[in-house]
Amino acid sequence: MGRSGHACSVLGSLLLLLLLLGPAAAQKGSTWKTLSGDAPAVIAKGGFSGLFPDSSDPAYSFAVSNQDSAQWCDVRLTKDGVGICLPDIKMDNCTTISDLFPKGKKTYRVNGVSTTGWFSVDYNSIDLTNVTLLRAILSRTNRFDGSFTLVQVEVALSQYKAPAWLNVQHDSFYSQFNLSMRSYILSMSKQYTVDYISSPEVSFLKSLVGRVGRKTKLVFRFLDEGLVEPSTNQTYGSMLKNLSSVKTFASGILVPKHYIWPVTADNYLQPSTSVVDDAHKAGLEIYAADFANDFALSYNYSYDPLAEYLRFIDNGAFCVDGLLTDFPITPLEAIA
Ligand SMILES: *[C@@H]1O[C@H](CO)[C@@H](O)[C@H](O)[C@H]1NC(C)=O
Ligand SMILES: *[C@@H]1O[C@H](CO)[C@@H](O)[C@H](O)[C@H]1NC(C)=O
Ligand SMILES: *[C@@H]1O[C@H](CO)[C@@H](O)[C@H](O)[C@H]1NC(C)=O
Ligand SMILES: *[C@@H]1O[C@H](CO)[C@@H](O)[C@H](O)[C@H]1NC(C)=O
Ligand SMILES: *[C@@H]1O[C@H](CO)[C@@H](O)[C@H](O)[C@H]1NC(C)=O
Ligand SMILES: *[C@@H]1O[C@H](CO)[C@@H](O)[C@H](O)[C@H]1NC(C)=O
């Protein structure tokens, strides 16, 4: 945490800005329309990734020390089977790998799609010692680029005193390299408390049912409607019509926020869909993804991220069970 000092002035102005957004008039007491009736959870994607590089130690430490949020880690495996938290399967998207290993570019099939870049499966964990994190979203500050090394999953689980959310975006990809994501995740969940495990792959989640602790929630992640889920060959859009089948292997779903409040091409908000009610009726929790204060918001929110969060949690009709965000402090403000 020695490095967090020089971040203070940036943090100070950011906090001030966020607090100036005004007090929220959210629900109080136990009247939340979540599945459990509890307040919705806030999940910090890669920690406070709106400010620090996603999945960096200060992103996690800052989110943990200042807020009551779950810490999301996108799990990737190295050649020697060590888990690291990284927001993208292409390491060149979010690290300095291409500078350290200029000849490391490879092309692999990722869920059937030919993908070129630098991949963790080509490196042993020790090779990555000097690789540092970069912001993946270029419009954000470059101030912390190259300052922080990669965070191993085990370090995240053992050090950060906060609920842990492990997202496994790819499972079948790693089996091509004889790496078992399932074994790795099961071994982590035996040694540490893992509160949530999410994946967009049905076969992966099914392989965990009954094998993880009773308190670990398995969450099926929906990707864009037209994409094909690799183990069933169904599109995510068609799977959404059969939530009772999802309930057989998951206790919750995670959906892009536009599944709930669609936005027109010219950026106006449409009426909400019935997906939150449908999920709750099927006995599934529903978490909404893709929140960040610096992403283009629908005009209906008048440039106010708080107004957006409130649409998802305090609209009189329904409330999602959690919000996945790069700026955890803002939804916490909306909930408080
Ligand atoms: C990391 O950098 C140090 C200092 O430059 C060097 O001695 C070491 O060999 C490097 N390690 C790896 C794995 O590249
Ligand atoms: C990293 O990937 C994300 C998602 O695909 C993309 O939006 C972003 O522009 C990429 N960033 C860089 C630096 O390549
Ligand atoms: C994976 O294991 C199989 C059987 O042991 C072997 O034939 C194959 O070459 C291995 N693949 C890789 C990428 O190591
Ligand atoms: C999915 O489609 C691919 C290619 O069309 C096929 O090879 C594979 O067997 C199918 N898998 C399932 C589970 O139907
Ligand atoms: C929903 O999925 C279940 C189990 O996969 C299947 O038996 C059922 O026919 C499906 N229902 C519809 C309406 O597609
Ligand atoms: C968003 O704003 C547009 C334009 O004012 C309005 O027509 C539309 O009904 C609003 N959408 C919602 C969901 O309130």
Tab-separated table of C-alpha atoms and ligand atoms in Angstrom:
chain	number	residue	atom	x	y	z
A	1	MET	CA	0.000	0.000	0.000
A	2	GLY	CA	3.065	2.257	-0.026
A	3	ARG	CA	2.084	3.434	-3.440
A	4	SER	CA	-1.318	4.717	-2.532
A	5	GLY	CA	0.079	7.982	-1.151
A	6	HIS	CA	0.590	9.682	-4.478
A	7	ALA	CA	-2.940	8.753	-5.412
A	8	CYS	CA	-4.429	10.843	-2.641
A	9	SER	CA	-5.093	14.058	-4.474
A	10	VAL	CA	-6.728	12.217	-7.341
A	11	LEU	CA	-8.802	10.209	-4.918
A	12	GLY	CA	-9.745	13.275	-2.958
A	13	SER	CA	-11.142	15.100	-5.937
A	14	LEU	CA	-12.837	11.978	-7.216
A	15	LEU	CA	-14.537	11.352	-3.909
A	16	LEU	CA	-15.635	14.952	-3.675
A	17	LEU	CA	-17.058	14.768	-7.171
A	18	LEU	CA	-18.937	11.581	-6.408
A	19	LEU	CA	-20.312	12.919	-3.147
A	20	LEU	CA	-21.403	16.123	-4.805
A	21	LEU	CA	-23.652	14.049	-7.017
A	22	GLY	CA	-26.097	14.383	-4.187
A	23	PRO	CA	-27.773	12.228	-1.590
A	24	ALA	CA	-29.861	9.390	-2.866
A	25	ALA	CA	-33.381	8.712	-1.786
A	26	ALA	CA	-33.266	4.946	-1.856
A	27	GLN	CA	-35.359	2.422	0.001
A	28	LYS	CA	-34.652	1.932	3.667
A	29	GLY	CA	-35.148	-0.954	6.003
A	30	SER	CA	-36.047	-4.406	4.789
A	31	THR	CA	-38.290	-3.344	1.951
A	32	TRP	CA	-35.937	-4.171	-0.879
A	33	LYS	CA	-37.547	-6.017	-3.776
A	34	THR	CA	-34.558	-8.324	-4.098
A	35	LEU	CA	-35.060	-12.079	-3.949
A	36	SER	CA	-33.879	-12.214	-0.328
A	37	GLY	CA	-35.320	-8.858	0.757
A	38	ASP	CA	-31.816	-7.679	1.661
A	39	ALA	CA	-30.188	-4.617	0.148
A	40	PRO	CA	-28.623	-5.306	-3.249
A	41	ALA	CA	-24.940	-6.290	-3.304
A	42	VAL	CA	-22.274	-4.124	-4.876
A	43	ILE	CA	-19.575	-5.991	-6.757
A	44	ALA	CA	-16.362	-4.140	-7.551
A	45	LYS	CA	-15.162	-5.332	-10.953
A	46	GLY	CA	-11.435	-5.867	-10.580
A	47	GLY	CA	-11.657	-3.682	-7.462
A	48	PHE	CA	-12.082	0.071	-7.914
A	49	SER	CA	-11.158	-0.310	-11.576
A	50	GLY	CA	-12.627	3.022	-12.600
A	51	LEU	CA	-9.585	4.644	-11.032
A	52	PHE	CA	-6.783	2.077	-10.707
A	53	PRO	CA	-5.889	-0.557	-13.305
A	54	ASP	CA	-8.476	-3.359	-13.212
A	55	SER	CA	-7.390	-6.253	-10.942
A	56	SER	CA	-4.456	-4.371	-9.396
A	57	ASP	CA	-3.648	-4.500	-5.693
A	58	PRO	CA	-4.574	-0.839	-5.053
A	59	ALA	CA	-7.851	-1.291	-6.963
A	60	TYR	CA	-8.777	-4.145	-4.633
A	61	SER	CA	-7.291	-2.638	-1.466
A	62	PHE	CA	-9.015	0.680	-1.962
A	63	ALA	CA	-12.370	-0.952	-2.683
A	64	VAL	CA	-12.017	-3.235	0.353
A	65	SER	CA	-10.830	-0.631	2.831
A	66	ASN	CA	-13.351	2.037	2.006
A	67	GLN	CA	-16.437	0.173	1.050
A	68	ASP	CA	-18.674	-2.745	1.683
A	69	SER	CA	-18.376	-4.388	-1.720
A	70	ALA	CA	-17.608	-7.852	-3.070
A	71	GLN	CA	-14.349	-8.129	-5.005
A	72	TRP	CA	-14.586	-9.529	-8.524
A	73	CYS	CA	-11.634	-11.374	-10.062
A	74	ASP	CA	-11.583	-12.621	-13.666
A	75	VAL	CA	-9.610	-15.843	-13.281
A	76	ARG	CA	-7.006	-16.749	-15.946
A	77	LEU	CA	-4.577	-19.669	-15.749
A	78	THR	CA	-0.856	-19.652	-16.494
A	79	LYS	CA	1.019	-22.509	-18.167
A	80	ASP	CA	1.887	-23.895	-14.731
A	81	GLY	CA	-1.729	-23.726	-13.579
A	82	VAL	CA	-1.541	-20.642	-11.364
A	83	GLY	CA	-4.610	-18.419	-11.288
A	84	ILE	CA	-4.224	-14.704	-11.899
A	85	CYS	CA	-6.857	-11.956	-11.944
A	86	LEU	CA	-6.972	-10.177	-15.318
A	87	PRO	CA	-9.903	-8.447	-17.003
A	88	ASP	CA	-9.168	-9.744	-20.514
A	89	ILE	CA	-8.030	-13.076	-21.949
A	90	LYS	CA	-5.639	-11.082	-24.139
A	91	MET	CA	-2.908	-10.008	-21.762
A	92	ASP	CA	-1.807	-7.255	-24.145
A	93	ASN	CA	-5.151	-5.567	-23.491
A	94	CYS	CA	-4.321	-4.816	-19.874
A	95	THR	CA	-0.609	-5.467	-19.149
A	96	THR	CA	2.906	-4.650	-20.355
A	97	ILE	CA	3.401	-8.234	-21.617
A	98	SER	CA	4.058	-7.182	-25.219
A	99	ASP	CA	7.008	-5.016	-24.108
A	100	LEU	CA	8.554	-7.807	-22.040
A	101	PHE	CA	7.915	-10.598	-24.534
A	102	PRO	CA	7.856	-8.897	-27.943
A	103	LYS	CA	7.763	-12.251	-29.743
A	104	GLY	CA	4.964	-13.727	-27.640
A	105	LYS	CA	2.055	-12.953	-29.924
A	106	LYS	CA	-0.050	-16.056	-30.697
A	107	THR	CA	-3.299	-16.898	-32.400
A	108	TYR	CA	-5.661	-19.324	-30.680
A	109	ARG	CA	-9.280	-20.237	-31.059
A	110	VAL	CA	-11.280	-18.865	-28.150
A	111	ASN	CA	-14.753	-20.420	-28.163
A	112	GLY	CA	-14.477	-20.917	-31.898
A	113	VAL	CA	-13.230	-17.408	-32.648
A	114	SER	CA	-9.684	-16.954	-33.904
A	115	THR	CA	-8.012	-14.538	-31.463
A	116	THR	CA	-4.565	-12.967	-31.694
A	117	GLY	CA	-2.619	-11.585	-28.765
A	118	TRP	CA	-0.602	-12.610	-25.722
A	119	PHE	CA	-2.091	-15.412	-23.599
A	120	SER	CA	-1.393	-16.455	-20.010
A	121	VAL	CA	-1.234	-20.146	-21.054
A	122	ASP	CA	2.137	-19.460	-22.737
A	123	TYR	CA	3.860	-18.298	-19.539
A	124	ASN	CA	4.759	-19.817	-16.214
A	125	SER	CA	3.802	-17.656	-13.274
A	126	ILE	CA	7.450	-16.825	-12.559
A	127	ASP	CA	7.870	-15.468	-16.114
A	128	LEU	CA	5.230	-12.876	-15.293
A	129	THR	CA	7.053	-11.420	-12.269
A	130	ASN	CA	7.950	-8.182	-14.031
A	131	VAL	CA	4.748	-7.774	-16.017
A	132	THR	CA	2.707	-4.811	-14.803
A	133	LEU	CA	-0.897	-3.758	-15.282
A	134	LEU	CA	-2.230	-1.095	-17.638
A	135	ARG	CA	-5.627	0.500	-17.810
A	136	ALA	CA	-7.738	-1.352	-20.388
A	137	ILE	CA	-9.961	1.660	-21.028
A	138	LEU	CA	-7.837	4.284	-22.685
A	139	SER	CA	-9.999	7.250	-21.721
A	140	ARG	CA	-9.056	6.696	-18.044
A	141	THR	CA	-5.993	8.101	-16.322
A	142	ASN	CA	-2.635	6.631	-17.340
A	143	ARG	CA	-1.185	7.753	-14.041
A	144	PHE	CA	-0.978	4.225	-12.586
A	145	ASP	CA	0.003	2.385	-15.772
A	146	GLY	CA	3.000	0.137	-15.270
A	147	SER	CA	3.092	0.652	-11.483
A	148	PHE	CA	1.574	-2.571	-10.179
A	149	THR	CA	2.287	-6.245	-10.777
A	150	LEU	CA	-0.308	-8.959	-11.400
A	151	VAL	CA	-2.410	-10.238	-8.498
A	152	GLN	CA	-2.638	-14.005	-8.057
A	153	VAL	CA	-6.086	-15.356	-7.233
A	154	GLU	CA	-4.800	-17.018	-4.112
A	155	VAL	CA	-3.312	-13.740	-2.870
A	156	ALA	CA	-6.598	-11.962	-3.523
A	157	LEU	CA	-8.563	-14.626	-1.654
A	158	SER	CA	-6.205	-14.700	1.318
A	159	GLN	CA	-5.504	-10.973	1.689
A	160	TYR	CA	-8.628	-9.001	0.948
A	161	LYS	CA	-11.158	-9.174	3.740
A	162	ALA	CA	-14.233	-8.917	1.593
A	163	PRO	CA	-16.691	-11.237	-0.127
A	164	ALA	CA	-14.968	-12.844	-3.124
A	165	TRP	CA	-16.477	-13.246	-6.594
A	166	LEU	CA	-14.513	-15.403	-9.040
A	167	ASN	CA	-15.575	-15.084	-12.679
A	168	VAL	CA	-14.487	-17.849	-15.046
A	169	GLN	CA	-15.056	-16.350	-18.453
A	170	HIS	CA	-13.357	-19.275	-20.218
A	171	ASP	CA	-13.201	-22.916	-19.260
A	172	SER	CA	-13.098	-24.906	-22.502
A	173	PHE	CA	-10.293	-22.678	-23.811
A	174	TYR	CA	-7.975	-23.882	-21.031
A	175	SER	CA	-8.785	-27.550	-21.551
A	176	GLN	CA	-7.075	-27.257	-24.984
A	177	PHE	CA	-3.881	-26.707	-22.989
A	178	ASN	CA	-4.620	-29.511	-20.545
A	179	LEU	CA	-5.323	-26.989	-17.822
A	180	SER	CA	-8.327	-27.720	-15.627
A	181	MET	CA	-10.093	-24.588	-14.518
A	182	ARG	CA	-12.496	-26.794	-12.597
A	183	SER	CA	-9.749	-28.380	-10.466
A	184	TYR	CA	-8.219	-24.997	-9.830
A	185	ILE	CA	-11.485	-23.382	-8.746
A	186	LEU	CA	-12.413	-26.362	-6.565
A	187	SER	CA	-9.046	-26.255	-4.835
A	188	MET	CA	-9.410	-22.508	-4.180
A	189	SER	CA	-12.932	-22.962	-2.846
A	190	LYS	CA	-11.722	-25.667	-0.447
A	191	GLN	CA	-8.957	-23.479	0.955
A	192	TYR	CA	-10.708	-20.104	1.021
A	193	THR	CA	-14.175	-18.644	1.296
A	194	VAL	CA	-15.453	-18.027	-2.204
A	195	ASP	CA	-18.834	-16.332	-2.079
A	196	TYR	CA	-19.673	-16.336	-5.773
A	197	ILE	CA	-18.478	-18.240	-8.834
A	198	SER	CA	-19.789	-17.063	-12.189
A	199	SER	CA	-19.308	-18.277	-15.736
A	200	PRO	CA	-20.976	-17.947	-19.130
A	201	GLU	CA	-20.304	-21.685	-19.725
A	202	VAL	CA	-23.082	-24.080	-18.674
A	203	SER	CA	-20.939	-27.230	-18.577
A	204	PHE	CA	-18.451	-25.560	-16.250
A	205	LEU	CA	-21.091	-24.511	-13.725
A	206	LYS	CA	-22.791	-27.905	-13.947
A	207	SER	CA	-19.466	-29.552	-13.094
A	208	LEU	CA	-19.342	-27.546	-9.847
A	209	VAL	CA	-22.879	-28.258	-8.624
A	210	GLY	CA	-22.674	-30.082	-5.308
A	211	ARG	CA	-18.879	-29.773	-5.231
A	212	VAL	CA	-18.542	-26.305	-3.734
A	213	GLY	CA	-19.557	-25.171	-0.253
A	214	ARG	CA	-23.237	-24.548	0.387
A	215	LYS	CA	-22.625	-20.848	0.857
A	216	THR	CA	-20.975	-20.428	-2.532
A	217	LYS	CA	-23.418	-19.051	-5.081
A	218	LEU	CA	-23.078	-20.311	-8.652
A	219	VAL	CA	-24.068	-17.575	-11.083
A	220	PHE	CA	-24.692	-18.074	-14.805
A	221	ARG	CA	-23.429	-15.106	-16.790
A	222	PHE	CA	-25.437	-14.131	-19.870
A	223	LEU	CA	-23.472	-12.562	-22.707
A	224	ASP	CA	-25.051	-10.610	-25.558
A	225	GLU	CA	-28.266	-12.250	-26.805
A	226	GLY	CA	-26.884	-13.304	-30.197
A	227	LEU	CA	-23.738	-15.052	-28.883
A	228	VAL	CA	-23.650	-18.838	-28.636
A	229	GLU	CA	-23.063	-20.585	-25.315
A	230	PRO	CA	-20.220	-23.022	-26.107
A	231	SER	CA	-21.421	-26.142	-24.305
A	232	THR	CA	-25.075	-26.168	-25.456
A	233	ASN	CA	-24.796	-24.297	-28.792
A	234	GLN	CA	-27.825	-22.238	-27.807
A	235	THR	CA	-27.747	-18.479	-27.950
A	236	TYR	CA	-27.865	-16.609	-24.659
A	237	GLY	CA	-31.041	-14.952	-25.936
A	238	SER	CA	-32.785	-18.311	-26.243
A	239	MET	CA	-31.482	-19.515	-22.882
A	240	LEU	CA	-33.060	-16.486	-21.260
A	241	LYS	CA	-36.467	-17.901	-22.223
A	242	ASN	CA	-35.841	-21.005	-20.133
A	243	LEU	CA	-34.723	-19.762	-16.738
A	244	SER	CA	-36.092	-22.829	-14.969
A	245	SER	CA	-33.424	-24.890	-16.701
A	246	VAL	CA	-30.774	-22.399	-15.502
A	247	LYS	CA	-32.068	-22.867	-11.969
A	248	THR	CA	-30.957	-26.528	-12.123
A	249	PHE	CA	-27.279	-25.504	-12.058
A	250	ALA	CA	-27.185	-21.940	-10.726
A	251	SER	CA	-28.686	-19.873	-7.930
A	252	GLY	CA	-28.393	-16.636	-9.824
A	253	ILE	CA	-27.809	-14.982	-13.189
A	254	LEU	CA	-25.673	-12.032	-14.224
A	255	VAL	CA	-26.933	-10.056	-17.213
A	256	PRO	CA	-25.765	-7.001	-19.159
A	257	LYS	CA	-27.767	-4.039	-17.880
A	258	HIS	CA	-29.503	-3.581	-21.250
A	259	TYR	CA	-31.277	-6.913	-20.661
A	260	ILE	CA	-33.219	-5.080	-17.950
A	261	TRP	CA	-33.463	-1.513	-19.225
A	262	PRO	CA	-32.921	-1.561	-23.017
A	263	VAL	CA	-31.595	1.575	-24.691
A	264	THR	CA	-32.474	2.682	-28.238
A	265	ALA	CA	-29.822	3.306	-30.894
A	266	ASP	CA	-30.194	7.041	-30.244
A	267	ASN	CA	-29.529	6.439	-26.547
A	268	TYR	CA	-32.978	6.807	-24.986
A	269	LEU	CA	-34.192	4.401	-22.335
A	270	GLN	CA	-36.980	2.004	-23.279
A	271	PRO	CA	-39.478	0.520	-20.814
A	272	SER	CA	-37.960	-2.200	-18.644
A	273	THR	CA	-38.223	-5.863	-19.606
A	274	SER	CA	-39.711	-8.513	-17.313
A	275	VAL	CA	-36.369	-10.274	-16.788
A	276	VAL	CA	-35.961	-9.336	-13.102
A	277	ASP	CA	-39.438	-10.647	-12.249
A	278	ASP	CA	-38.909	-13.714	-14.436
A	279	ALA	CA	-35.658	-14.526	-12.644
A	280	HIS	CA	-37.168	-14.014	-9.208
A	281	LYS	CA	-40.163	-16.172	-10.137
A	282	ALA	CA	-37.741	-18.913	-11.184
A	283	GLY	CA	-36.059	-18.573	-7.784
A	284	LEU	CA	-32.917	-17.013	-9.268
A	285	GLU	CA	-31.103	-13.948	-8.049
A	286	ILE	CA	-30.288	-11.473	-10.807
A	287	TYR	CA	-27.196	-9.287	-10.962
A	288	ALA	CA	-26.735	-6.502	-13.508
A	289	ALA	CA	-23.381	-5.777	-15.181
A	290	ASP	CA	-21.575	-3.055	-17.148
A	291	PHE	CA	-21.910	-0.077	-14.815
A	292	ALA	CA	-19.251	2.627	-14.854
A	293	ASN	CA	-19.588	6.334	-14.163
A	294	ASP	CA	-17.523	7.209	-17.224
A	295	PHE	CA	-19.430	5.101	-19.780
A	296	ALA	CA	-21.942	6.894	-21.991
A	297	LEU	CA	-25.242	6.817	-20.119
A	298	SER	CA	-28.708	6.931	-21.621
A	299	TYR	CA	-29.890	10.552	-21.939
A	300	ASN	CA	-32.758	9.694	-19.607
A	301	TYR	CA	-30.282	9.707	-16.703
A	302	SER	CA	-29.240	13.331	-17.376
A	303	TYR	CA	-25.539	12.411	-17.020
A	304	ASP	CA	-26.103	11.266	-13.428
A	305	PRO	CA	-24.798	7.744	-12.662
A	306	LEU	CA	-26.762	7.699	-9.393
A	307	ALA	CA	-29.991	8.092	-11.342
A	308	GLU	CA	-29.028	5.036	-13.371
A	309	TYR	CA	-28.355	2.833	-10.340
A	310	LEU	CA	-31.631	3.928	-8.764
A	311	ARG	CA	-33.541	2.756	-11.863
A	312	PHE	CA	-32.249	-0.738	-11.171
A	313	ILE	CA	-32.806	-0.841	-7.429
A	314	ASP	CA	-35.491	1.685	-6.524
A	315	ASN	CA	-38.098	2.001	-9.244
A	316	GLY	CA	-41.186	0.854	-7.344
A	317	ALA	CA	-41.492	-2.364	-9.369
A	318	PHE	CA	-38.349	-4.444	-8.916
A	319	CYS	CA	-34.810	-4.457	-7.560
A	320	VAL	CA	-31.817	-6.371	-8.853
A	321	ASP	CA	-29.859	-8.458	-6.350
A	322	GLY	CA	-26.537	-6.870	-7.176
A	323	LEU	CA	-24.675	-4.398	-9.365
A	324	LEU	CA	-21.315	-5.077	-11.035
A	325	THR	CA	-19.451	-1.814	-11.393
A	326	ASP	CA	-16.072	-0.182	-11.960
A	327	PHE	CA	-17.007	2.562	-9.446
A	328	PRO	CA	-18.346	0.756	-6.345
A	329	ILE	CA	-18.637	3.921	-4.290
A	330	THR	CA	-21.519	5.301	-6.378
A	331	PRO	CA	-23.991	2.405	-6.055
A	332	LEU	CA	-23.133	2.180	-2.348
A	333	GLU	CA	-24.204	5.787	-2.139
A	334	ALA	CA	-27.397	4.949	-4.016
A	335	ILE	CA	-28.175	2.110	-1.588
A	336	ALA	CA	-27.251	3.884	1.639
B	1	LIG	C1	12.715	-9.055	-13.579
B	1	LIG	O1	13.523	-7.909	-13.562
B	1	LIG	C2	14.704	-8.055	-12.795
B	1	LIG	C3	15.381	-6.691	-12.718
B	1	LIG	O2	15.439	-6.113	-13.996
B	1	LIG	C4	15.573	-9.129	-13.441
B	1	LIG	O3	16.742	-9.315	-12.678
B	1	LIG	C5	14.780	-10.438	-13.465
B	1	LIG	O4	15.531	-11.431	-14.150
B	1	LIG	C6	13.455	-10.238	-14.174
B	1	LIG	N1	12.661	-11.451	-14.025
B	1	LIG	C7	12.007	-12.035	-15.029
B	1	LIG	C8	11.277	-13.291	-14.718
B	1	LIG	O5	12.005	-11.585	-16.175
B	2	LIG	C1	-9.422	-3.987	-24.057
B	2	LIG	O1	-10.587	-4.760	-24.343
B	2	LIG	C2	-11.800	-4.043	-24.170
B	2	LIG	C3	-12.930	-5.014	-24.363
B	2	LIG	O2	-12.821	-5.706	-25.550
B	2	LIG	C4	-11.840	-2.869	-25.137
B	2	LIG	O3	-13.019	-2.133	-24.947
B	2	LIG	C5	-10.638	-1.978	-24.884
B	2	LIG	O4	-10.603	-0.936	-25.812
B	2	LIG	C6	-9.345	-2.777	-24.970
B	2	LIG	N1	-8.262	-1.911	-24.542
B	2	LIG	C7	-7.066	-1.898	-25.118
B	2	LIG	C8	-6.081	-0.964	-24.535
B	2	LIG	O5	-6.798	-2.635	-26.063
B	3	LIG	C1	-2.625	-32.677	-23.576
B	3	LIG	O1	-2.572	-34.013	-23.148
B	3	LIG	C2	-2.700	-34.962	-24.225
B	3	LIG	C3	-2.782	-36.359	-23.632
B	3	LIG	O2	-1.958	-36.470	-22.514
B	3	LIG	C4	-1.496	-34.781	-25.161
B	3	LIG	O3	-1.606	-35.657	-26.254
B	3	LIG	C5	-1.486	-33.343	-25.684
B	3	LIG	O4	-0.328	-33.117	-26.492
B	3	LIG	C6	-1.489	-32.355	-24.543
B	3	LIG	N1	-1.670	-31.014	-25.096
B	3	LIG	C7	-0.967	-29.958	-24.681
B	3	LIG	C8	-1.270	-28.650	-25.335
B	3	LIG	O5	-0.111	-30.039	-23.812
B	4	LIG	C1	-21.963	-27.340	-31.278
B	4	LIG	O1	-21.695	-27.030	-32.634
B	4	LIG	C2	-20.429	-27.473	-33.076
B	4	LIG	C3	-20.200	-26.959	-34.486
B	4	LIG	O2	-21.406	-26.790	-35.163
B	4	LIG	C4	-20.378	-28.999	-33.009
B	4	LIG	O3	-19.113	-29.455	-33.400
B	4	LIG	C5	-20.628	-29.413	-31.542
B	4	LIG	O4	-20.673	-30.827	-31.452
B	4	LIG	C6	-21.935	-28.850	-31.062
B	4	LIG	N1	-22.052	-29.126	-29.628
B	4	LIG	C7	-23.187	-29.465	-29.035
B	4	LIG	C8	-23.138	-29.671	-27.568
B	4	LIG	O5	-24.231	-29.595	-29.659
B	5	LIG	C1	-36.291	-25.833	-20.678
B	5	LIG	O1	-35.149	-26.626	-20.375
B	5	LIG	C2	-35.483	-27.907	-19.877
B	5	LIG	C3	-34.194	-28.577	-19.406
B	5	LIG	O2	-33.112	-28.238	-20.199
B	5	LIG	C4	-36.191	-28.678	-20.961
B	5	LIG	O3	-36.527	-29.969	-20.504
B	5	LIG	C5	-37.451	-27.916	-21.362
B	5	LIG	O4	-38.069	-28.570	-22.436
B	5	LIG	C6	-37.113	-26.492	-21.766
B	5	LIG	N1	-38.333	-25.737	-21.941
B	5	LIG	C7	-38.564	-24.977	-23.011
B	5	LIG	C8	-39.845	-24.232	-23.025
B	5	LIG	O5	-37.754	-24.859	-23.917
B	6	LIG	C1	-36.582	8.368	-21.889
B	6	LIG	O1	-36.743	9.667	-22.405
B	6	LIG	C2	-37.552	9.725	-23.592
B	6	LIG	C3	-37.487	11.172	-24.117
B	6	LIG	O2	-37.827	12.069	-23.113
B	6	LIG	C4	-38.972	9.296	-23.249
B	6	LIG	O3	-39.768	9.298	-24.416
B	6	LIG	C5	-38.912	7.871	-22.701
B	6	LIG	O4	-40.192	7.458	-22.275
B	6	LIG	C6	-37.956	7.801	-21.504
B	6	LIG	N1	-37.812	6.393	-21.133
B	6	LIG	C7	-38.162	5.928	-19.919
B	6	LIG	C8	-37.995	4.457	-19.692
B	6	LIG	O5	-38.606	6.632	-19.039
